[in-house]
Amino acid sequence: MEEIIKNIYNKLFYLPEDKFVVVYNYDGFLMTKDVKEGLKNVYNVLVFYGDELDLRLVWERRMKYPDSKILFIKDTNFTLMEDIAREISTLKYIAPIEIKPSPRKNDNAYDVLSQIKNQWNNNFVDIDFFKPSDWMNKAGQIILEALKSEKWSEFRDNLIPVNDRFNEFLKKNYVNIVSSSVGLSAPRIVTQVLPFLHRFDFAKKALIVIDGMNYWQSTMLCESLQNELGVGIKRDCMYSWLPSVTELSRQAIFRGDDPIVEYDQNPTNEKGLWKSFWEIKGVRGNLQYYQYGGKIIEGLNSKVLAYVTLDLDVKMHASDNYEYLYDLTRRWLKDGDLIVNIKELIENGFKIFITTDHGNIEGTRYRSFDSRDRIDAERSYRHITISEYKDQKIFESQYKGHLLKIDESSRTYYAVGTEMFTSKNHCVTHGGTHFMEVLIPFITIN
């Protein structure tokens, strides 16, 4: 380990004048406990981590550490502020191959997969599920790195203990999250999105809803926005509605309130919800605009603009697993309309907020529901709400060990873990309670 720390230090602080170094370490190895402690104890290097705002705070307070060197690790590949960039040493990234020791026969202690697993285990021992933004940004980055390095299939079981704790949390606290007041820095749940937007008196506001976007996909989106448009980004996390399906959770976004069951999900009704909310808030009809897919060429003079795209949701449902979805997401970011539309909105003076209605999960087959259980039931691959005519005790005994209830008083059941109520072998889907389905991004473009 001493040799590894020495190697890292020499690569980062190779000039005598290097006192403050910024690096984009996409595999996260520099954030492991052993590396941070080694750099501090041996070379008096203090390690910090975060986004551009965190960098600014560390930079302004650097004189508090006159005898130390500072290493700041960027959580995304953002562009440095000009005044800071002029005075510090920067490295675009540190790759795993540059910092691991010379390989020894049968020694895989520092291979990419081990580093990703160590990073996950070191970061998620204690999690405050009430504050998902504090840990989901990092979780999305680690999962994305597992996909980039083609280690996802070997890594994914590491999510199980976190999800088990998350579901125990939901059982005790989801009802309180639903009834909570609108968050100050970001919405806490999808019902708060429009009330949160209304709080800010920007001349022009745009809400972009990307149906079915997982948190690691939003990390890819943020990287593309920063690289291609050079924008500043604030990333927060909020809760989807349960069940995490479009007709409820996206409805909740545009209703600005709890969804109702008697609702037909379609663009016309969604547009009506959008207009109704803003009319109540005093925004006249000619200052509202709603668009469903395609390139934005109208509505640029409106005060509040909504844009909904299903492109990523379609790709999600067409994918057998996350590897396929990762490739499709990369292509979507490169060839789709989204980046062009966001650029157009920025140039026309809009404050832009980006979110989704639900995430997704790489499911594992359990079995299909019995045909009698499908009668008069609201269901997806990941949940079912049985009718009042179905005996709950009999239903629970039929699927014992494979059902999860969040609200004991309800008739809605969820598949445990990543299981699906289908005969399909492979599928990326949603509707359940996995944290990858329920915890979703809320992005603000500065």
Coordinates of C-alpha atoms in Angstrom, one line a residue:
M1 CA 0.0 0.0 0.0
E2 CA 2.9 2.4 0.7
E3 CA 4.1 1.9 -2.9
I4 CA 0.6 2.7 -4.2
I5 CA 0.4 5.9 -2.1
K6 CA 3.8 7.0 -3.3
N7 CA 2.9 6.3 -6.9
I8 CA -0.3 8.3 -6.6
Y9 CA 1.4 11.2 -4.9
N10 CA 4.2 11.4 -7.5
K11 CA 1.6 11.4 -10.3
L12 CA -0.5 14.1 -8.8
F13 CA 2.1 16.4 -7.2
Y14 CA 5.0 16.0 -9.6
L15 CA 6.0 19.7 -9.6
P16 CA 7.3 21.5 -6.5
E17 CA 4.7 24.3 -7.0
D18 CA 1.8 21.8 -7.0
K19 CA -0.1 22.7 -3.9
F20 CA -3.7 22.4 -5.1
V21 CA -4.6 19.7 -7.6
V22 CA -7.9 19.0 -9.2
V23 CA -8.5 15.6 -10.8
Y24 CA -11.5 13.8 -12.4
N25 CA -11.1 10.2 -11.0
Y26 CA -13.9 8.3 -12.7
D27 CA -13.3 5.0 -11.0
G28 CA -13.3 6.5 -7.5
F29 CA -10.2 4.8 -6.2
L30 CA -8.7 8.0 -4.8
M31 CA -11.8 8.3 -2.5
T32 CA -11.2 5.0 -0.8
K33 CA -10.3 5.2 2.9
D34 CA -6.8 3.7 2.6
V35 CA -5.8 6.1 -0.1
K36 CA -7.2 9.2 1.6
E37 CA -5.5 8.3 4.9
G38 CA -2.3 7.3 3.2
L39 CA -2.0 10.7 1.4
K40 CA -2.8 12.6 4.6
N41 CA -0.5 10.7 6.9
V42 CA 2.5 10.3 4.7
Y43 CA 2.4 13.4 2.5
N44 CA 0.0 15.8 4.4
V45 CA -2.4 15.9 1.4
L46 CA -6.0 16.7 2.3
V47 CA -8.6 15.1 0.0
F48 CA -11.9 16.8 -0.9
Y49 CA -14.7 15.8 -3.2
G50 CA -17.7 17.3 -5.0
D51 CA -19.1 19.5 -7.7
E52 CA -18.1 23.0 -8.9
L53 CA -19.7 24.7 -5.8
D54 CA -17.8 22.4 -3.5
L55 CA -14.6 23.3 -5.4
R56 CA -15.3 27.0 -4.9
L57 CA -15.8 26.6 -1.2
V58 CA -12.6 24.6 -0.8
W59 CA -10.7 27.1 -2.9
E60 CA -11.8 30.1 -0.9
R61 CA -10.9 28.3 2.4
R62 CA -7.5 26.9 1.2
M63 CA -5.6 29.4 3.5
K64 CA -7.0 27.5 6.5
Y65 CA -4.5 24.7 5.6
P66 CA -1.2 26.6 5.0
D67 CA 1.0 23.5 5.7
S68 CA -1.1 21.0 3.6
K69 CA -1.5 20.2 0.0
I70 CA -5.0 19.8 -1.3
L71 CA -6.4 17.3 -3.7
F72 CA -9.9 18.0 -5.0
I73 CA -11.7 15.1 -6.8
K74 CA -14.5 16.2 -9.2
D75 CA -17.7 14.1 -9.0
T76 CA -18.4 14.9 -12.7
N77 CA -16.2 16.1 -15.4
F78 CA -17.3 19.8 -15.1
T79 CA -15.4 22.8 -16.5
L80 CA -13.3 24.7 -13.9
M81 CA -14.0 28.3 -13.2
E82 CA -11.6 30.5 -15.0
D83 CA -10.0 32.2 -11.9
I84 CA -9.4 28.8 -10.3
A85 CA -8.1 27.1 -13.4
R86 CA -5.4 29.8 -13.8
E87 CA -3.8 29.0 -10.5
I88 CA -4.0 25.3 -9.9
S89 CA -2.7 22.1 -11.4
T90 CA -5.3 19.9 -13.2
L91 CA -5.5 16.4 -14.5
K92 CA -8.4 15.3 -16.7
Y93 CA -8.6 11.9 -15.0
I94 CA -6.7 9.3 -13.1
A95 CA -7.4 5.8 -14.6
P96 CA -7.2 2.6 -12.6
I97 CA -4.2 1.3 -14.7
E98 CA -2.2 4.4 -13.6
I99 CA -2.5 3.8 -9.9
K100 CA -2.6 0.1 -9.3
P101 CA 0.6 -1.8 -8.5
S102 CA 2.4 -4.1 -10.9
P103 CA 0.3 -7.2 -11.4
R104 CA 1.4 -10.4 -9.6
K105 CA 0.2 -13.8 -10.5
N106 CA -3.3 -14.6 -9.2
D107 CA -3.4 -11.1 -7.5
N108 CA -6.6 -9.3 -8.4
A109 CA -6.8 -7.1 -5.2
Y110 CA -6.6 -3.9 -7.2
D111 CA -8.3 -4.8 -10.5
V112 CA -11.2 -2.6 -11.7
L113 CA -14.0 -4.7 -10.3
S114 CA -12.4 -4.8 -6.8
Q115 CA -12.0 -1.0 -6.9
I116 CA -15.6 -0.5 -7.8
K117 CA -16.8 -2.9 -5.1
N118 CA -14.5 -1.3 -2.5
Q119 CA -15.8 2.1 -3.5
W120 CA -19.4 1.0 -3.1
N121 CA -18.8 -0.7 0.2
N122 CA -16.8 2.2 1.6
N123 CA -19.4 4.8 0.7
F124 CA -22.7 3.1 1.7
V125 CA -22.1 1.7 5.2
D126 CA -24.4 4.3 6.7
I127 CA -27.1 5.9 4.5
D128 CA -29.6 8.6 5.5
F129 CA -32.5 7.7 3.3
F130 CA -34.3 10.9 4.3
K131 CA -31.6 12.7 2.3
P132 CA -31.2 10.7 -1.0
S133 CA -29.3 13.5 -2.7
D134 CA -26.4 12.9 -0.2
W135 CA -25.7 9.5 -1.6
M136 CA -27.5 8.8 -4.9
N137 CA -25.2 11.0 -6.9
K138 CA -22.3 8.8 -5.8
A139 CA -24.3 5.6 -6.3
G140 CA -25.2 6.6 -9.9
Q141 CA -21.5 7.3 -10.7
I142 CA -20.3 4.0 -9.3
I143 CA -23.0 2.0 -11.1
L144 CA -22.2 3.9 -14.3
E145 CA -18.5 3.0 -13.9
A146 CA -19.5 -0.6 -13.5
L147 CA -21.3 -0.4 -16.8
K148 CA -18.6 1.5 -18.6
S149 CA -16.0 -1.0 -17.5
E150 CA -18.2 -4.0 -18.4
K151 CA -18.3 -5.2 -14.8
W152 CA -22.0 -4.7 -14.2
S153 CA -23.0 -8.4 -14.1
E154 CA -20.3 -9.1 -11.6
F155 CA -21.1 -6.0 -9.5
R156 CA -24.9 -5.8 -9.4
D157 CA -25.4 -8.1 -6.3
N158 CA -23.6 -5.5 -4.2
L159 CA -26.9 -3.4 -4.5
I160 CA -28.9 -6.0 -2.6
P161 CA -28.0 -5.0 1.0
V162 CA -28.6 -1.3 0.2
N163 CA -32.0 -2.1 -1.3
D164 CA -33.0 -4.3 1.6
R165 CA -32.4 -1.4 4.0
F166 CA -34.2 1.0 1.6
N167 CA -37.3 -1.1 1.6
E168 CA -37.4 -1.4 5.4
F169 CA -37.1 2.4 5.4
L170 CA -40.0 2.8 2.9
K171 CA -42.3 0.6 5.1
K172 CA -41.8 3.0 8.0
N173 CA -41.5 6.4 6.3
Y174 CA -43.0 6.5 2.8
V175 CA -46.3 7.8 4.1
N176 CA -44.5 10.7 5.8
I177 CA -42.6 11.5 2.6
V178 CA -45.9 11.7 0.7
S179 CA -47.3 14.1 3.2
S180 CA -44.2 16.2 3.7
S181 CA -44.0 19.9 2.8
V182 CA -42.2 21.1 -0.3
G183 CA -38.5 20.8 0.0
L184 CA -36.5 24.0 0.1
S185 CA -33.6 23.1 -2.2
A186 CA -35.4 20.5 -4.3
P187 CA -38.7 18.5 -4.3
R188 CA -38.9 15.6 -2.0
I189 CA -41.4 13.6 -4.1
V190 CA -42.9 14.0 -7.6
T191 CA -46.1 15.7 -6.3
Q192 CA -43.9 18.6 -5.2
V193 CA -42.3 19.4 -8.6
L194 CA -44.7 22.0 -9.8
P195 CA -45.2 23.7 -6.4
F196 CA -41.4 23.8 -6.2
L197 CA -41.1 25.5 -9.6
H198 CA -43.9 28.0 -8.7
R199 CA -41.8 29.1 -5.7
F200 CA -39.2 30.7 -8.0
D201 CA -40.0 33.9 -9.7
F202 CA -37.9 33.4 -12.8
A203 CA -39.1 35.2 -15.9
K204 CA -39.2 31.9 -17.9
K205 CA -39.2 28.3 -16.5
A206 CA -39.0 25.0 -18.4
L207 CA -39.7 21.6 -17.0
I208 CA -38.3 18.6 -19.0
V209 CA -39.6 15.2 -18.0
I210 CA -37.7 12.3 -19.4
D211 CA -39.9 9.3 -18.9
G212 CA -38.2 6.2 -17.3
M213 CA -34.7 7.7 -16.7
N214 CA -32.6 5.9 -14.1
Y215 CA -30.2 7.7 -11.9
W216 CA -27.1 6.4 -13.7
Q217 CA -28.6 7.5 -17.0
S218 CA -29.1 11.0 -15.6
T219 CA -25.4 11.0 -14.7
M220 CA -24.6 10.3 -18.4
L221 CA -27.0 13.2 -19.3
C222 CA -25.2 15.6 -16.9
E223 CA -21.8 14.7 -18.4
S224 CA -23.1 15.3 -21.9
L225 CA -24.6 18.7 -20.9
Q226 CA -21.4 19.8 -19.3
N227 CA -19.2 18.7 -22.1
E228 CA -21.3 19.9 -25.0
L229 CA -23.0 23.0 -23.5
G230 CA -20.6 24.0 -20.7
V231 CA -23.5 24.5 -18.3
G232 CA -23.4 24.4 -14.5
I233 CA -25.6 21.6 -13.0
K234 CA -27.1 21.0 -9.6
R235 CA -28.1 17.5 -9.0
D236 CA -30.7 16.5 -6.4
C237 CA -32.7 13.3 -5.8
M238 CA -36.4 12.8 -5.0
Y239 CA -39.0 10.0 -4.6
S240 CA -41.2 8.6 -7.3
W241 CA -44.8 7.8 -6.5
L242 CA -45.6 4.2 -5.6
P243 CA -46.4 2.2 -7.5
S244 CA -43.6 3.6 -9.7
V245 CA -45.5 3.6 -13.0
T246 CA -46.1 6.4 -15.5
E247 CA -49.9 6.7 -15.2
L248 CA -49.5 7.5 -11.5
S249 CA -46.1 9.1 -11.0
R250 CA -46.0 11.3 -14.1
Q251 CA -49.6 12.2 -13.5
A252 CA -48.5 13.3 -10.0
I253 CA -45.8 15.6 -11.5
F254 CA -48.3 17.4 -13.8
R255 CA -51.1 17.4 -11.3
G256 CA -48.9 18.9 -8.6
D257 CA -50.8 16.7 -6.1
D258 CA -51.6 13.1 -5.4
P259 CA -52.5 11.1 -8.5
I260 CA -56.0 9.6 -8.9
V261 CA -56.7 6.1 -10.2
E262 CA -59.5 7.3 -12.6
Y263 CA -57.1 8.9 -15.0
D264 CA -56.3 8.2 -18.7
Q265 CA -52.6 8.8 -19.3
N266 CA -52.2 10.6 -22.6
P267 CA -50.6 13.9 -23.8
T268 CA -53.9 15.7 -24.1
N269 CA -54.9 15.0 -20.5
E270 CA -51.3 15.8 -19.3
K271 CA -51.4 19.1 -21.2
G272 CA -54.7 19.8 -19.4
L273 CA -53.1 19.2 -16.0
W274 CA -50.2 21.5 -16.8
K275 CA -52.5 24.3 -17.9
S276 CA -54.9 23.9 -15.0
F277 CA -52.1 24.1 -12.4
W278 CA -50.6 27.3 -13.8
E279 CA -54.0 28.9 -14.4
I280 CA -54.8 28.5 -10.7
K281 CA -51.4 30.2 -10.0
G282 CA -52.4 33.1 -12.2
V283 CA -50.4 32.3 -15.4
R284 CA -52.6 33.1 -18.4
G285 CA -53.1 30.4 -21.1
N286 CA -51.0 32.2 -23.8
L287 CA -48.0 32.2 -21.4
Q288 CA -48.2 28.4 -21.0
Y289 CA -46.8 25.8 -23.3
Y290 CA -46.7 22.0 -23.4
Q291 CA -44.9 19.8 -26.0
Y292 CA -44.8 16.0 -26.3
G293 CA -41.6 14.9 -28.0
G294 CA -39.8 16.3 -31.1
K295 CA -37.8 19.5 -31.5
I296 CA -38.9 22.6 -29.7
I297 CA -39.7 25.3 -32.2
E298 CA -42.7 26.9 -30.6
G299 CA -43.6 28.1 -27.1
L300 CA -40.3 30.0 -26.7
N301 CA -42.1 33.2 -25.7
S302 CA -44.1 31.4 -22.9
K303 CA -43.5 31.9 -19.2
V304 CA -43.8 28.2 -18.3
L305 CA -42.9 25.5 -20.7
A306 CA -43.2 21.7 -20.3
Y307 CA -41.5 19.2 -22.5
V308 CA -42.0 15.4 -22.2
T309 CA -40.1 12.7 -24.1
L310 CA -40.6 9.0 -24.1
D311 CA -37.5 8.2 -26.1
L312 CA -35.6 6.8 -23.2
D313 CA -38.6 4.9 -21.8
V314 CA -39.0 3.1 -25.2
K315 CA -35.3 2.2 -25.1
M316 CA -35.6 0.9 -21.6
H317 CA -38.5 -1.4 -22.4
A318 CA -36.7 -2.7 -25.5
S319 CA -33.6 -3.7 -23.4
D320 CA -32.9 -7.1 -22.0
N321 CA -30.4 -5.8 -19.5
Y322 CA -28.5 -2.7 -18.4
E323 CA -25.6 -3.4 -20.8
Y324 CA -28.0 -2.9 -23.8
L325 CA -29.6 0.1 -22.1
Y326 CA -26.3 1.7 -21.5
D327 CA -25.4 1.4 -25.2
L328 CA -28.8 2.7 -26.2
T329 CA -28.5 5.7 -23.8
R330 CA -25.2 6.7 -25.2
R331 CA -26.7 6.7 -28.8
W332 CA -29.7 8.6 -27.6
L333 CA -27.6 11.3 -26.1
K334 CA -25.5 11.6 -29.2
D335 CA -28.3 11.5 -31.8
G336 CA -31.5 12.5 -30.0
D337 CA -33.2 15.9 -29.8
L338 CA -32.7 16.5 -26.1
I339 CA -29.4 18.3 -26.0
V340 CA -30.4 20.5 -29.0
N341 CA -33.7 21.4 -27.3
I342 CA -32.0 22.3 -24.0
K343 CA -29.5 24.5 -25.9
E344 CA -32.5 26.3 -27.5
L345 CA -34.2 26.8 -24.2
I346 CA -31.0 28.2 -22.6
E347 CA -30.5 30.6 -25.5
N348 CA -34.1 31.8 -25.1
G349 CA -33.6 32.6 -21.4
F350 CA -35.3 29.7 -19.7
K351 CA -34.4 28.4 -16.2
I352 CA -34.4 24.6 -16.9
F353 CA -35.4 21.8 -14.5
I354 CA -35.0 18.2 -15.6
T355 CA -36.6 15.1 -14.0
T356 CA -38.4 11.8 -14.6
D357 CA -41.4 10.0 -13.3
H358 CA -39.7 6.8 -12.3
G359 CA -36.4 4.9 -12.7
N360 CA -35.9 1.3 -13.8
I361 CA -34.4 -2.0 -12.7
E362 CA -32.9 -5.0 -14.4
G363 CA -35.4 -7.6 -13.4
T364 CA -35.2 -11.3 -12.7
R365 CA -38.0 -13.7 -13.5
Y366 CA -40.2 -15.2 -10.8
R367 CA -43.4 -16.2 -12.6
S368 CA -46.5 -14.8 -14.1
F369 CA -49.6 -14.1 -12.0
D370 CA -52.3 -16.7 -12.1
S371 CA -54.9 -15.8 -14.7
R372 CA -57.5 -15.4 -11.9
D373 CA -55.3 -12.8 -10.1
R374 CA -55.2 -10.6 -13.2
I375 CA -59.0 -10.0 -13.2
D376 CA -59.8 -6.4 -12.2
A377 CA -56.3 -5.9 -11.0
E378 CA -54.0 -2.9 -11.6
R379 CA -50.6 -4.4 -12.3
S380 CA -47.1 -4.3 -13.8
Y381 CA -44.3 -6.7 -13.9
R382 CA -43.3 -5.4 -10.5
H383 CA -46.6 -4.8 -8.6
I384 CA -50.2 -5.7 -8.4
T385 CA -53.2 -4.0 -6.8
I386 CA -55.8 -6.7 -6.3
S387 CA -59.5 -6.0 -6.4
E388 CA -61.7 -5.9 -3.4
Y389 CA -63.3 -9.2 -4.4
K390 CA -60.0 -11.1 -4.1
D391 CA -59.2 -12.7 -0.7
Q392 CA -55.9 -11.2 0.5
K393 CA -54.9 -14.1 2.7
I394 CA -55.3 -16.6 -0.1
F395 CA -53.5 -14.3 -2.5
E396 CA -50.6 -13.9 0.0
S397 CA -50.3 -17.6 0.5
Q398 CA -50.1 -18.2 -3.2
Y399 CA -47.1 -16.0 -3.6
K400 CA -45.6 -16.3 -0.1
G401 CA -42.0 -15.1 0.0
H402 CA -42.3 -13.1 -3.2
L403 CA -44.5 -10.2 -2.0
L404 CA -43.7 -7.0 -0.3
K405 CA -46.2 -4.5 1.2
I406 CA -45.3 -0.9 1.9
D407 CA -48.7 0.1 3.3
E408 CA -50.2 -2.7 5.3
S409 CA -53.7 -1.2 4.9
S410 CA -53.5 -1.3 1.1
R411 CA -54.2 -4.0 -1.4
T412 CA -51.1 -3.2 -3.4
Y413 CA -48.2 -5.8 -3.4
Y414 CA -44.7 -5.4 -4.8
A415 CA -42.3 -8.0 -6.1
V416 CA -39.3 -8.5 -3.7
G417 CA -35.8 -7.5 -4.7
T418 CA -35.5 -7.4 -8.5
E419 CA -38.1 -10.2 -9.1
M420 CA -40.8 -9.8 -11.8
F421 CA -44.2 -11.3 -12.2
T422 CA -43.6 -12.5 -15.7
S423 CA -42.4 -15.5 -17.7
K424 CA -39.8 -13.3 -19.5
N425 CA -36.3 -14.3 -18.8
H426 CA -34.7 -10.9 -19.2
C427 CA -36.2 -7.4 -18.9
V428 CA -35.5 -3.9 -17.8
T429 CA -38.7 -2.6 -16.2
H430 CA -40.3 -0.6 -13.4
G431 CA -43.3 -0.4 -11.1
G432 CA -41.7 -1.7 -7.9
T433 CA -39.9 -0.4 -4.8
H434 CA -36.2 -0.9 -5.6
F435 CA -34.3 2.2 -4.9
M436 CA -33.2 2.2 -8.6
E437 CA -36.9 2.6 -9.5
V438 CA -38.0 4.9 -6.7
L439 CA -35.1 7.4 -6.2
I440 CA -35.0 9.7 -9.2
P441 CA -33.0 12.7 -10.3
F442 CA -34.1 16.3 -10.1
I443 CA -31.6 18.4 -12.1
T444 CA -31.3 22.2 -12.2
I445 CA -29.3 23.8 -15.0
N446 CA -27.6 27.0 -14.0

